[in-house]
Amino acid sequence: MKVRYQYRIYPTPQQVKGLNQLFGCCRVVYNDALAIVRSVPQGEKWPSNAELQKLVITQAKKTAERKWLADVSVVPLQQSVQDLSVAFKNFFESRSGKRKGSKVGFPRFKKKLNQQSARFVRTGFSLKGNKLELAKLGRFKVKWSRPLPSEPSSVTIIRNTAGQYHASFVVEIGSINIEPLRPSIGVDLGIKTFAFLSTGDRVESPGYNRLDRKTRRFQRKLARQVKGSKRREKTRLRLAKLKLKTANIRKDFLHKTTTQLIHENQVVVLEDLAVKNMLGNRKLARAISEQGWGTARTLCEAKANRVNDREVRIISRWEPTSQICSDCGFRWGKVALSVRSILCVSCGTEHDRDGNAAKNIEKSGLGLTQDSK
């Protein structure tokens, strides 16, 4: 299976200029190709990927307005047009129902201030010792935090909104064998406690409050400053670094938590949460978005495919996991969110609300709910 390994790179000032020029060329080629497709009258056939590459790259280089496209490698320019084809494919498959998940909108024009990227295939890059060599850009210093498991098939150079540069390699890896500690586990995701496990353990999320307060303060400051001013750009950069720091803390926590869940349990049972609908609650939207429930589910499913004999099961969001006693199966009905401990009137067992829900999630995922009743 194919996975990505991402590393920080440190370009020289001259290489920064070359990368910025490359990002601009990729963005222009993408936008030109999209403009051509949008200009096609309704009912007529759109140009193919090869025809678009010929129009926006080969023929455009011969014009005075786009002759500077020849200053950069043609490989990432071709990949930029290929990205547009993938965007249209995702759009049409989303409309027809072939693509699962949230609806994908019609491709939009790329902007200069957003995250920039350029992809090189094997003909455009090579690894020279500990350095990465890119066509027409030279060799880059890479912070190798871990070795690559195999020869990469492509690399994407990324510049985030905080001005940092990364190299994302696509490599092929095989599945691994790890003996599980438990046959199954149920996970109840929450806000105050990130996850309550059916084993009775709690997984506490890192505190984002301090960074959140600083982020809000800089957001208010940014809103008051004049657009286009140097001070506003300085504030925007500091705000981007704050958000990046929060995102990195969350990503590190989610990766470690999901890896532990998959390695220690043969079957991991999660609840299908309507996160998008929950974000409509003004009072809880920020706290819910900080937890990263959707990312945690995606990481669990992806890591289960890498380890042999692992499975992630998703139960229905309408399953009454908080309304049933996990010991005797008695259903007491809906209980207010403020009630955190419940005493079953049937068997007399006192349950923690989240712990009881986690046990019911595990039973529902394994199909054992009928046995308890």
mmCIF file of C-alpha atoms in Angstrom:
data_model
loop_
_atom_site.group_PDB
_atom_site.id
_atom_site.type_symbol
_atom_site.label_atom_id
_atom_site.label_comp_id
_atom_site.label_asym_id
_atom_site.label_seq_id
_atom_site.Cartn_x
_atom_site.Cartn_y
_atom_site.Cartn_z
ATOM 1 C CA MET A 1 0.000 0.000 0.000
ATOM 2 C CA LYS A 2 1.043 3.593 -0.607
ATOM 3 C CA VAL A 3 1.613 6.020 2.267
ATOM 4 C CA ARG A 4 3.150 9.453 2.724
ATOM 5 C CA TYR A 5 6.268 10.336 4.703
ATOM 6 C CA GLN A 6 6.655 14.056 5.322
ATOM 7 C CA TYR A 7 9.855 15.871 6.303
ATOM 8 C CA ARG A 8 10.836 19.477 6.940
ATOM 9 C CA ILE A 9 13.207 21.011 4.373
ATOM 10 C CA TYR A 10 15.320 24.145 4.717
ATOM 11 C CA PRO A 11 15.849 25.946 1.386
ATOM 12 C CA THR A 12 18.428 28.688 0.953
ATOM 13 C CA PRO A 13 17.245 32.239 0.130
ATOM 14 C CA GLN A 14 17.987 31.597 -3.547
ATOM 15 C CA GLN A 15 16.051 28.327 -3.461
ATOM 16 C CA VAL A 16 13.144 30.092 -1.740
ATOM 17 C CA LYS A 17 12.890 32.432 -4.738
ATOM 18 C CA GLY A 18 12.980 29.462 -7.098
ATOM 19 C CA LEU A 19 10.277 27.620 -5.142
ATOM 20 C CA ASN A 20 8.051 30.699 -5.018
ATOM 21 C CA GLN A 21 8.418 31.043 -8.783
ATOM 22 C CA LEU A 22 7.571 27.347 -9.217
ATOM 23 C CA PHE A 23 4.488 27.626 -6.996
ATOM 24 C CA GLY A 24 3.319 30.631 -8.996
ATOM 25 C CA CYS A 25 3.791 28.794 -12.303
ATOM 26 C CA CYS A 26 1.881 25.738 -11.042
ATOM 27 C CA ARG A 27 -0.906 27.981 -9.803
ATOM 28 C CA VAL A 28 -1.126 29.854 -13.127
ATOM 29 C CA VAL A 29 -1.162 26.630 -15.163
ATOM 30 C CA TYR A 30 -3.915 25.175 -12.960
ATOM 31 C CA ASN A 31 -6.018 28.345 -13.176
ATOM 32 C CA ASP A 32 -5.525 28.649 -16.944
ATOM 33 C CA ALA A 33 -6.634 25.049 -17.453
ATOM 34 C CA LEU A 34 -9.671 25.599 -15.243
ATOM 35 C CA ALA A 35 -10.564 28.799 -17.138
ATOM 36 C CA ILE A 36 -10.446 26.886 -20.446
ATOM 37 C CA VAL A 37 -12.789 24.207 -19.109
ATOM 38 C CA ARG A 38 -15.210 26.797 -17.709
ATOM 39 C CA SER A 39 -15.294 28.623 -21.058
ATOM 40 C CA VAL A 40 -16.476 25.533 -22.968
ATOM 41 C CA PRO A 41 -20.139 26.044 -24.003
ATOM 42 C CA GLN A 42 -22.699 23.797 -22.370
ATOM 43 C CA GLY A 43 -23.209 20.567 -24.252
ATOM 44 C CA GLU A 44 -19.777 20.523 -25.910
ATOM 45 C CA LYS A 45 -17.015 18.082 -25.019
ATOM 46 C CA TRP A 46 -14.330 19.272 -22.605
ATOM 47 C CA PRO A 47 -10.654 19.049 -23.654
ATOM 48 C CA SER A 48 -8.728 16.036 -22.398
ATOM 49 C CA ASN A 49 -5.815 16.150 -19.979
ATOM 50 C CA ALA A 50 -3.277 15.886 -22.821
ATOM 51 C CA GLU A 51 -5.002 18.691 -24.756
ATOM 52 C CA LEU A 52 -5.010 20.933 -21.686
ATOM 53 C CA GLN A 53 -1.294 20.341 -21.123
ATOM 54 C CA LYS A 54 -0.611 21.278 -24.730
ATOM 55 C CA LEU A 55 -2.663 24.489 -24.449
ATOM 56 C CA VAL A 56 -1.547 25.813 -21.038
ATOM 57 C CA ILE A 57 2.079 24.605 -21.074
ATOM 58 C CA THR A 58 3.516 23.842 -24.529
ATOM 59 C CA GLN A 59 1.749 26.549 -26.521
ATOM 60 C CA ALA A 60 1.669 29.031 -23.641
ATOM 61 C CA LYS A 61 5.489 29.033 -23.409
ATOM 62 C CA LYS A 62 5.634 30.433 -26.968
ATOM 63 C CA THR A 63 3.588 33.530 -26.031
ATOM 64 C CA ALA A 64 4.989 36.710 -24.508
ATOM 65 C CA GLU A 65 2.579 36.539 -21.548
ATOM 66 C CA ARG A 66 3.602 33.037 -20.451
ATOM 67 C CA LYS A 67 7.168 32.609 -21.725
ATOM 68 C CA TRP A 68 8.462 32.559 -18.127
ATOM 69 C CA LEU A 69 6.920 29.091 -17.714
ATOM 70 C CA ALA A 70 10.066 27.754 -19.397
ATOM 71 C CA ASP A 71 12.188 28.886 -16.419
ATOM 72 C CA VAL A 72 10.876 26.062 -14.208
ATOM 73 C CA SER A 73 10.718 22.294 -14.596
ATOM 74 C CA VAL A 74 7.876 21.037 -16.778
ATOM 75 C CA VAL A 75 7.220 18.024 -14.498
ATOM 76 C CA PRO A 76 5.293 19.866 -11.725
ATOM 77 C CA LEU A 77 3.398 21.867 -14.366
ATOM 78 C CA GLN A 78 2.132 18.658 -15.932
ATOM 79 C CA GLN A 79 1.210 17.313 -12.495
ATOM 80 C CA SER A 80 -0.725 20.521 -11.787
ATOM 81 C CA VAL A 81 -2.961 19.863 -14.820
ATOM 82 C CA GLN A 82 -3.283 16.251 -13.654
ATOM 83 C CA ASP A 83 -4.494 17.544 -10.265
ATOM 84 C CA LEU A 84 -7.296 19.414 -12.037
ATOM 85 C CA SER A 85 -8.389 16.178 -13.736
ATOM 86 C CA VAL A 86 -8.508 14.464 -10.330
ATOM 87 C CA ALA A 87 -10.533 17.378 -8.909
ATOM 88 C CA PHE A 88 -13.125 17.029 -11.683
ATOM 89 C CA LYS A 89 -13.216 13.254 -11.203
ATOM 90 C CA ASN A 90 -13.909 13.693 -7.477
ATOM 91 C CA PHE A 91 -16.607 16.267 -8.254
ATOM 92 C CA PHE A 92 -18.520 14.042 -10.682
ATOM 93 C CA GLU A 93 -18.178 10.917 -8.523
ATOM 94 C CA SER A 94 -19.471 12.900 -5.551
ATOM 95 C CA ARG A 95 -22.504 14.066 -7.538
ATOM 96 C CA SER A 96 -23.282 10.560 -8.780
ATOM 97 C CA GLY A 97 -22.909 9.022 -5.322
ATOM 98 C CA LYS A 98 -19.851 6.880 -6.129
ATOM 99 C CA ARG A 99 -17.674 8.922 -3.738
ATOM 100 C CA LYS A 100 -18.513 8.587 -0.057
ATOM 101 C CA GLY A 101 -18.333 11.359 2.496
ATOM 102 C CA SER A 102 -19.284 15.020 2.244
ATOM 103 C CA LYS A 103 -20.107 16.511 -1.148
ATOM 104 C CA VAL A 104 -17.206 17.769 -3.249
ATOM 105 C CA GLY A 105 -17.766 21.125 -4.918
ATOM 106 C CA PHE A 106 -16.815 22.278 -8.407
ATOM 107 C CA PRO A 107 -13.051 23.028 -8.695
ATOM 108 C CA ARG A 108 -12.134 26.612 -7.818
ATOM 109 C CA PHE A 109 -9.240 28.849 -8.792
ATOM 110 C CA LYS A 110 -6.146 28.666 -6.606
ATOM 111 C CA LYS A 111 -5.115 31.682 -4.528
ATOM 112 C CA LYS A 112 -1.688 33.064 -3.740
ATOM 113 C CA LEU A 113 -2.100 33.261 0.047
ATOM 114 C CA ASN A 114 -3.261 29.676 0.549
ATOM 115 C CA GLN A 115 -1.000 26.655 1.003
ATOM 116 C CA GLN A 116 1.169 26.150 -2.092
ATOM 117 C CA SER A 117 2.444 22.865 -3.485
ATOM 118 C CA ALA A 118 4.287 21.368 -6.456
ATOM 119 C CA ARG A 119 4.617 17.642 -7.188
ATOM 120 C CA PHE A 120 7.609 15.949 -8.825
ATOM 121 C CA VAL A 121 7.580 12.388 -10.188
ATOM 122 C CA ARG A 122 10.689 10.228 -10.625
ATOM 123 C CA THR A 123 11.844 12.161 -13.696
ATOM 124 C CA GLY A 124 12.027 15.409 -11.712
ATOM 125 C CA PHE A 125 13.767 14.513 -8.446
ATOM 126 C CA SER A 126 16.413 12.258 -6.939
ATOM 127 C CA LEU A 127 18.000 11.557 -3.556
ATOM 128 C CA LYS A 128 21.699 12.395 -3.367
ATOM 129 C CA GLY A 129 22.963 11.138 -0.030
ATOM 130 C CA ASN A 130 21.088 13.028 2.693
ATOM 131 C CA LYS A 131 19.851 15.729 0.320
ATOM 132 C CA LEU A 132 16.913 16.034 -2.052
ATOM 133 C CA GLU A 133 17.684 17.212 -5.578
ATOM 134 C CA LEU A 134 14.907 18.848 -7.617
ATOM 135 C CA ALA A 135 15.020 19.680 -11.302
ATOM 136 C CA LYS A 136 16.201 23.278 -11.949
ATOM 137 C CA LEU A 137 16.230 24.000 -8.193
ATOM 138 C CA GLY A 138 19.303 22.211 -6.864
ATOM 139 C CA ARG A 139 19.822 20.202 -3.671
ATOM 140 C CA PHE A 140 17.814 20.807 -0.492
ATOM 141 C CA LYS A 141 18.691 20.112 3.123
ATOM 142 C CA VAL A 142 16.177 17.649 4.616
ATOM 143 C CA LYS A 143 15.501 16.954 8.296
ATOM 144 C CA TRP A 144 15.284 13.151 8.187
ATOM 145 C CA SER A 145 13.227 12.385 11.299
ATOM 146 C CA ARG A 146 12.918 8.727 10.196
ATOM 147 C CA PRO A 147 14.283 6.692 7.271
ATOM 148 C CA LEU A 148 12.215 6.083 4.166
ATOM 149 C CA PRO A 149 10.976 2.451 4.059
ATOM 150 C CA SER A 150 11.353 2.190 0.282
ATOM 151 C CA GLU A 151 12.216 4.158 -2.847
ATOM 152 C CA PRO A 152 9.739 7.053 -3.249
ATOM 153 C CA SER A 153 7.670 7.294 -6.420
ATOM 154 C CA SER A 154 6.918 11.027 -6.104
ATOM 155 C CA VAL A 155 7.552 13.982 -3.830
ATOM 156 C CA THR A 156 5.373 17.019 -3.174
ATOM 157 C CA ILE A 157 7.005 20.250 -2.015
ATOM 158 C CA ILE A 158 4.628 22.143 0.289
ATOM 159 C CA ARG A 159 4.761 25.666 1.671
ATOM 160 C CA ASN A 160 2.216 26.195 4.431
ATOM 161 C CA THR A 161 0.631 29.504 5.438
ATOM 162 C CA ALA A 162 3.267 29.943 8.171
ATOM 163 C CA GLY A 163 6.068 29.986 5.574
ATOM 164 C CA GLN A 164 7.487 26.534 6.377
ATOM 165 C CA TYR A 165 8.568 24.107 3.655
ATOM 166 C CA HIS A 166 8.024 20.344 3.688
ATOM 167 C CA ALA A 167 8.733 17.436 1.354
ATOM 168 C CA SER A 168 6.046 14.750 1.252
ATOM 169 C CA PHE A 169 7.231 11.436 -0.257
ATOM 170 C CA VAL A 170 4.917 8.695 -1.562
ATOM 171 C CA VAL A 171 6.360 5.269 -0.731
ATOM 172 C CA GLU A 172 5.172 1.661 -0.892
ATOM 173 C CA ILE A 173 5.008 -0.332 2.354
ATOM 174 C CA GLY A 174 3.804 -3.784 3.308
ATOM 175 C CA SER A 175 1.504 -4.852 6.131
ATOM 176 C CA ILE A 176 2.919 -5.713 9.552
ATOM 177 C CA ASN A 177 2.094 -8.429 12.090
ATOM 178 C CA ILE A 178 1.456 -7.410 15.717
ATOM 179 C CA GLU A 179 -0.176 -9.625 18.338
ATOM 180 C CA PRO A 180 -3.177 -7.805 19.913
ATOM 181 C CA LEU A 181 -3.547 -7.527 23.675
ATOM 182 C CA ARG A 182 -7.367 -7.610 23.557
ATOM 183 C CA PRO A 183 -9.895 -9.048 21.088
ATOM 184 C CA SER A 184 -11.985 -5.843 20.964
ATOM 185 C CA ILE A 185 -12.581 -2.424 22.503
ATOM 186 C CA GLY A 186 -15.325 0.188 22.390
ATOM 187 C CA VAL A 187 -14.471 3.897 22.185
ATOM 188 C CA ASP A 188 -16.846 6.657 23.263
ATOM 189 C CA LEU A 189 -15.568 10.036 22.032
ATOM 190 C CA GLY A 190 -16.239 13.142 24.109
ATOM 191 C CA ILE A 191 -15.291 16.770 24.697
ATOM 192 C CA LYS A 192 -13.936 17.028 28.245
ATOM 193 C CA THR A 193 -12.410 13.558 27.953
ATOM 194 C CA PHE A 194 -11.326 12.796 24.391
ATOM 195 C CA ALA A 195 -12.158 9.096 24.634
ATOM 196 C CA PHE A 196 -13.584 6.775 27.262
ATOM 197 C CA LEU A 197 -12.676 3.147 26.589
ATOM 198 C CA SER A 198 -14.763 0.087 27.384
ATOM 199 C CA THR A 199 -11.864 -1.127 29.546
ATOM 200 C CA GLY A 200 -12.556 1.772 31.922
ATOM 201 C CA ASP A 201 -9.529 3.839 30.872
ATOM 202 C CA ARG A 202 -9.747 7.491 29.904
ATOM 203 C CA VAL A 203 -7.777 9.234 27.156
ATOM 204 C CA GLU A 204 -7.349 12.912 27.993
ATOM 205 C CA SER A 205 -6.734 15.337 25.136
ATOM 206 C CA PRO A 206 -3.959 17.949 25.378
ATOM 207 C CA GLY A 207 -5.002 21.385 26.583
ATOM 208 C CA TYR A 208 -5.609 23.883 23.792
ATOM 209 C CA ASN A 209 -6.939 26.699 26.013
ATOM 210 C CA ARG A 210 -3.760 28.792 26.221
ATOM 211 C CA LEU A 211 -3.112 28.637 22.476
ATOM 212 C CA ASP A 212 -6.792 29.246 21.802
ATOM 213 C CA ARG A 213 -6.782 32.452 23.858
ATOM 214 C CA LYS A 214 -3.699 33.740 22.023
ATOM 215 C CA THR A 215 -5.260 32.821 18.673
ATOM 216 C CA ARG A 216 -8.432 34.757 19.474
ATOM 217 C CA ARG A 217 -6.417 37.781 20.542
ATOM 218 C CA PHE A 218 -4.432 37.855 17.292
ATOM 219 C CA GLN A 219 -7.609 37.312 15.262
ATOM 220 C CA ARG A 220 -9.136 40.422 16.830
ATOM 221 C CA LYS A 221 -5.917 42.335 16.190
ATOM 222 C CA LEU A 222 -5.838 41.190 12.559
ATOM 223 C CA ALA A 223 -9.438 42.328 12.012
ATOM 224 C CA ARG A 224 -8.584 45.875 13.140
ATOM 225 C CA GLN A 225 -5.509 46.336 10.948
ATOM 226 C CA VAL A 226 -5.456 47.814 7.454
ATOM 227 C CA LYS A 227 -5.476 45.290 4.626
ATOM 228 C CA GLY A 228 -2.240 45.247 2.667
ATOM 229 C CA SER A 229 -0.155 46.844 5.436
ATOM 230 C CA LYS A 230 3.130 45.358 6.637
ATOM 231 C CA ARG A 231 1.926 45.154 10.225
ATOM 232 C CA ARG A 232 -1.147 43.190 9.148
ATOM 233 C CA GLU A 233 1.053 40.742 7.234
ATOM 234 C CA LYS A 234 3.239 40.352 10.324
ATOM 235 C CA THR A 235 0.159 39.629 12.465
ATOM 236 C CA ARG A 236 -1.171 37.186 9.858
ATOM 237 C CA LEU A 237 2.106 35.269 9.936
ATOM 238 C CA ARG A 238 2.102 35.054 13.746
ATOM 239 C CA LEU A 239 -1.516 33.900 13.684
ATOM 240 C CA ALA A 240 -0.688 31.227 11.096
ATOM 241 C CA LYS A 241 2.163 29.939 13.280
ATOM 242 C CA LEU A 242 -0.139 29.760 16.310
ATOM 243 C CA LYS A 243 -2.738 27.767 14.377
ATOM 244 C CA LEU A 244 -0.011 25.525 12.996
ATOM 245 C CA LYS A 245 1.288 24.822 16.497
ATOM 246 C CA THR A 246 -2.203 23.844 17.661
ATOM 247 C CA ALA A 247 -2.688 21.626 14.617
ATOM 248 C CA ASN A 248 0.675 19.909 15.181
ATOM 249 C CA ILE A 249 -0.134 19.186 18.837
ATOM 250 C CA ARG A 250 -3.496 17.730 17.818
ATOM 251 C CA LYS A 251 -1.980 15.673 14.986
ATOM 252 C CA ASP A 252 0.726 14.232 17.253
ATOM 253 C CA PHE A 253 -1.846 13.305 19.904
ATOM 254 C CA LEU A 254 -4.251 11.692 17.422
ATOM 255 C CA HIS A 255 -1.497 9.681 15.736
ATOM 256 C CA LYS A 256 -0.202 8.297 19.035
ATOM 257 C CA THR A 257 -3.700 7.515 20.359
ATOM 258 C CA THR A 258 -4.966 5.779 17.210
ATOM 259 C CA THR A 259 -1.723 3.807 16.816
ATOM 260 C CA GLN A 260 -2.063 2.472 20.351
ATOM 261 C CA LEU A 261 -5.722 1.546 19.799
ATOM 262 C CA ILE A 262 -4.991 -0.358 16.580
ATOM 263 C CA HIS A 263 -1.871 -2.134 17.868
ATOM 264 C CA GLU A 264 -3.422 -3.298 21.150
ATOM 265 C CA ASN A 265 -6.913 -4.332 19.940
ATOM 266 C CA GLN A 266 -8.034 -6.653 17.180
ATOM 267 C CA VAL A 267 -11.394 -4.898 16.672
ATOM 268 C CA VAL A 268 -11.938 -1.203 17.418
ATOM 269 C CA VAL A 269 -15.591 -0.100 17.555
ATOM 270 C CA LEU A 270 -16.464 3.577 17.031
ATOM 271 C CA GLU A 271 -19.693 5.520 16.851
ATOM 272 C CA ASP A 272 -20.807 7.221 13.632
ATOM 273 C CA LEU A 273 -20.934 10.838 14.828
ATOM 274 C CA ALA A 274 -22.637 13.609 12.819
ATOM 275 C CA VAL A 275 -19.803 16.081 13.441
ATOM 276 C CA LYS A 276 -20.998 18.527 10.787
ATOM 277 C CA ASN A 277 -24.415 18.763 12.430
ATOM 278 C CA MET A 278 -22.869 19.128 15.896
ATOM 279 C CA LEU A 279 -20.863 22.142 14.730
ATOM 280 C CA GLY A 280 -24.163 23.981 14.323
ATOM 281 C CA ASN A 281 -24.244 24.354 18.121
ATOM 282 C CA ARG A 282 -22.680 27.792 18.739
ATOM 283 C CA LYS A 283 -21.707 26.973 22.326
ATOM 284 C CA LEU A 284 -19.917 23.699 21.549
ATOM 285 C CA ALA A 285 -18.675 24.231 17.980
ATOM 286 C CA ARG A 286 -15.171 25.377 18.940
ATOM 287 C CA ALA A 287 -14.690 22.635 21.549
ATOM 288 C CA ILE A 288 -15.911 19.943 19.128
ATOM 289 C CA SER A 289 -13.720 21.122 16.255
ATOM 290 C CA GLU A 290 -10.647 21.139 18.522
ATOM 291 C CA GLN A 291 -10.995 17.427 19.312
ATOM 292 C CA GLY A 292 -10.614 16.123 15.751
ATOM 293 C CA TRP A 293 -13.093 13.241 15.946
ATOM 294 C CA GLY A 294 -13.294 12.838 12.171
ATOM 295 C CA THR A 295 -9.497 12.726 11.852
ATOM 296 C CA ALA A 296 -9.305 10.102 14.610
ATOM 297 C CA ARG A 297 -11.738 7.848 12.751
ATOM 298 C CA THR A 298 -9.858 8.297 9.458
ATOM 299 C CA LEU A 299 -6.527 7.470 11.103
ATOM 300 C CA CYS A 300 -7.954 4.363 12.786
ATOM 301 C CA GLU A 301 -9.327 3.036 9.490
ATOM 302 C CA ALA A 302 -6.081 3.790 7.640
ATOM 303 C CA LYS A 303 -3.843 2.183 10.274
ATOM 304 C CA ALA A 304 -6.089 -0.891 10.514
ATOM 305 C CA ASN A 305 -5.285 -1.564 6.840
ATOM 306 C CA ARG A 306 -1.549 -1.545 7.579
ATOM 307 C CA VAL A 307 -1.711 -4.138 10.378
ATOM 308 C CA ASN A 308 -2.803 -7.688 9.638
ATOM 309 C CA ASP A 309 -5.934 -9.017 11.341
ATOM 310 C CA ARG A 310 -7.230 -5.594 12.422
ATOM 311 C CA GLU A 311 -10.715 -4.203 11.912
ATOM 312 C CA VAL A 312 -12.533 -0.937 12.636
ATOM 313 C CA ARG A 313 -16.310 -1.184 12.978
ATOM 314 C CA ILE A 314 -18.682 1.784 12.958
ATOM 315 C CA ILE A 315 -22.072 1.522 14.656
ATOM 316 C CA SER A 316 -25.114 3.620 13.823
ATOM 317 C CA ARG A 317 -25.378 7.088 15.338
ATOM 318 C CA TRP A 318 -28.954 6.220 16.386
ATOM 319 C CA GLU A 319 -27.856 3.344 18.602
ATOM 320 C CA PRO A 320 -29.061 4.210 22.164
ATOM 321 C CA THR A 321 -25.705 3.553 23.821
ATOM 322 C CA SER A 322 -26.364 6.047 26.651
ATOM 323 C CA GLN A 323 -29.865 4.745 27.387
ATOM 324 C CA ILE A 324 -29.133 1.059 28.114
ATOM 325 C CA CYS A 325 -27.508 -0.639 31.087
ATOM 326 C CA SER A 326 -24.378 -2.412 29.875
ATOM 327 C CA ASP A 327 -24.804 -5.123 32.553
ATOM 328 C CA CYS A 328 -28.450 -6.222 32.378
ATOM 329 C CA GLY A 329 -29.693 -4.532 29.161
ATOM 330 C CA PHE A 330 -32.433 -2.522 30.913
ATOM 331 C CA ARG A 331 -33.336 0.626 28.927
ATOM 332 C CA TRP A 332 -33.963 3.706 31.057
ATOM 333 C CA GLY A 333 -34.428 6.175 28.188
ATOM 334 C CA LYS A 334 -32.951 9.581 27.512
ATOM 335 C CA VAL A 335 -30.956 11.300 30.244
ATOM 336 C CA ALA A 336 -29.796 14.926 30.298
ATOM 337 C CA LEU A 337 -26.149 15.578 29.399
ATOM 338 C CA SER A 338 -25.560 17.094 32.826
ATOM 339 C CA VAL A 339 -26.141 13.652 34.421
ATOM 340 C CA ARG A 340 -22.753 11.940 34.459
ATOM 341 C CA SER A 341 -23.546 8.951 36.715
ATOM 342 C CA ILE A 342 -26.532 6.624 36.349
ATOM 343 C CA LEU A 343 -27.915 4.026 38.797
ATOM 344 C CA CYS A 344 -29.702 1.163 37.040
ATOM 345 C CA VAL A 345 -33.059 0.502 38.761
ATOM 346 C CA SER A 346 -33.094 -3.060 37.396
ATOM 347 C CA CYS A 347 -29.766 -4.509 38.566
ATOM 348 C CA GLY A 348 -28.647 -1.747 40.945
ATOM 349 C CA THR A 349 -25.319 -1.119 39.171
ATOM 350 C CA GLU A 350 -24.016 2.437 39.165
ATOM 351 C CA HIS A 351 -22.483 3.457 35.822
ATOM 352 C CA ASP A 352 -20.359 6.310 34.631
ATOM 353 C CA ARG A 353 -22.272 7.717 31.678
ATOM 354 C CA ASP A 354 -19.361 7.587 29.194
ATOM 355 C CA GLY A 355 -18.021 4.261 30.477
ATOM 356 C CA ASN A 356 -21.435 2.653 30.098
ATOM 357 C CA ALA A 357 -21.739 4.062 26.562
ATOM 358 C CA ALA A 358 -18.298 2.692 25.628
ATOM 359 C CA LYS A 359 -19.282 -0.812 26.757
ATOM 360 C CA ASN A 360 -22.520 -0.631 24.792
ATOM 361 C CA ILE A 361 -20.621 0.591 21.721
ATOM 362 C CA GLU A 362 -18.367 -2.463 21.931
ATOM 363 C CA LYS A 363 -21.313 -4.842 22.358
ATOM 364 C CA SER A 364 -23.208 -3.258 19.469
ATOM 365 C CA GLY A 365 -20.179 -3.463 17.177
ATOM 366 C CA LEU A 366 -19.695 -7.145 18.010
ATOM 367 C CA GLY A 367 -23.409 -7.928 17.675
ATOM 368 C CA LEU A 368 -23.854 -8.884 21.339
ATOM 369 C CA THR A 369 -26.656 -6.511 22.264
ATOM 370 C CA GLN A 370 -29.350 -9.145 21.963
ATOM 371 C CA ASP A 371 -27.474 -11.494 24.307
ATOM 372 C CA SER A 372 -27.397 -8.898 27.095
ATOM 373 C CA LYS A 373 -31.153 -8.435 26.860
#
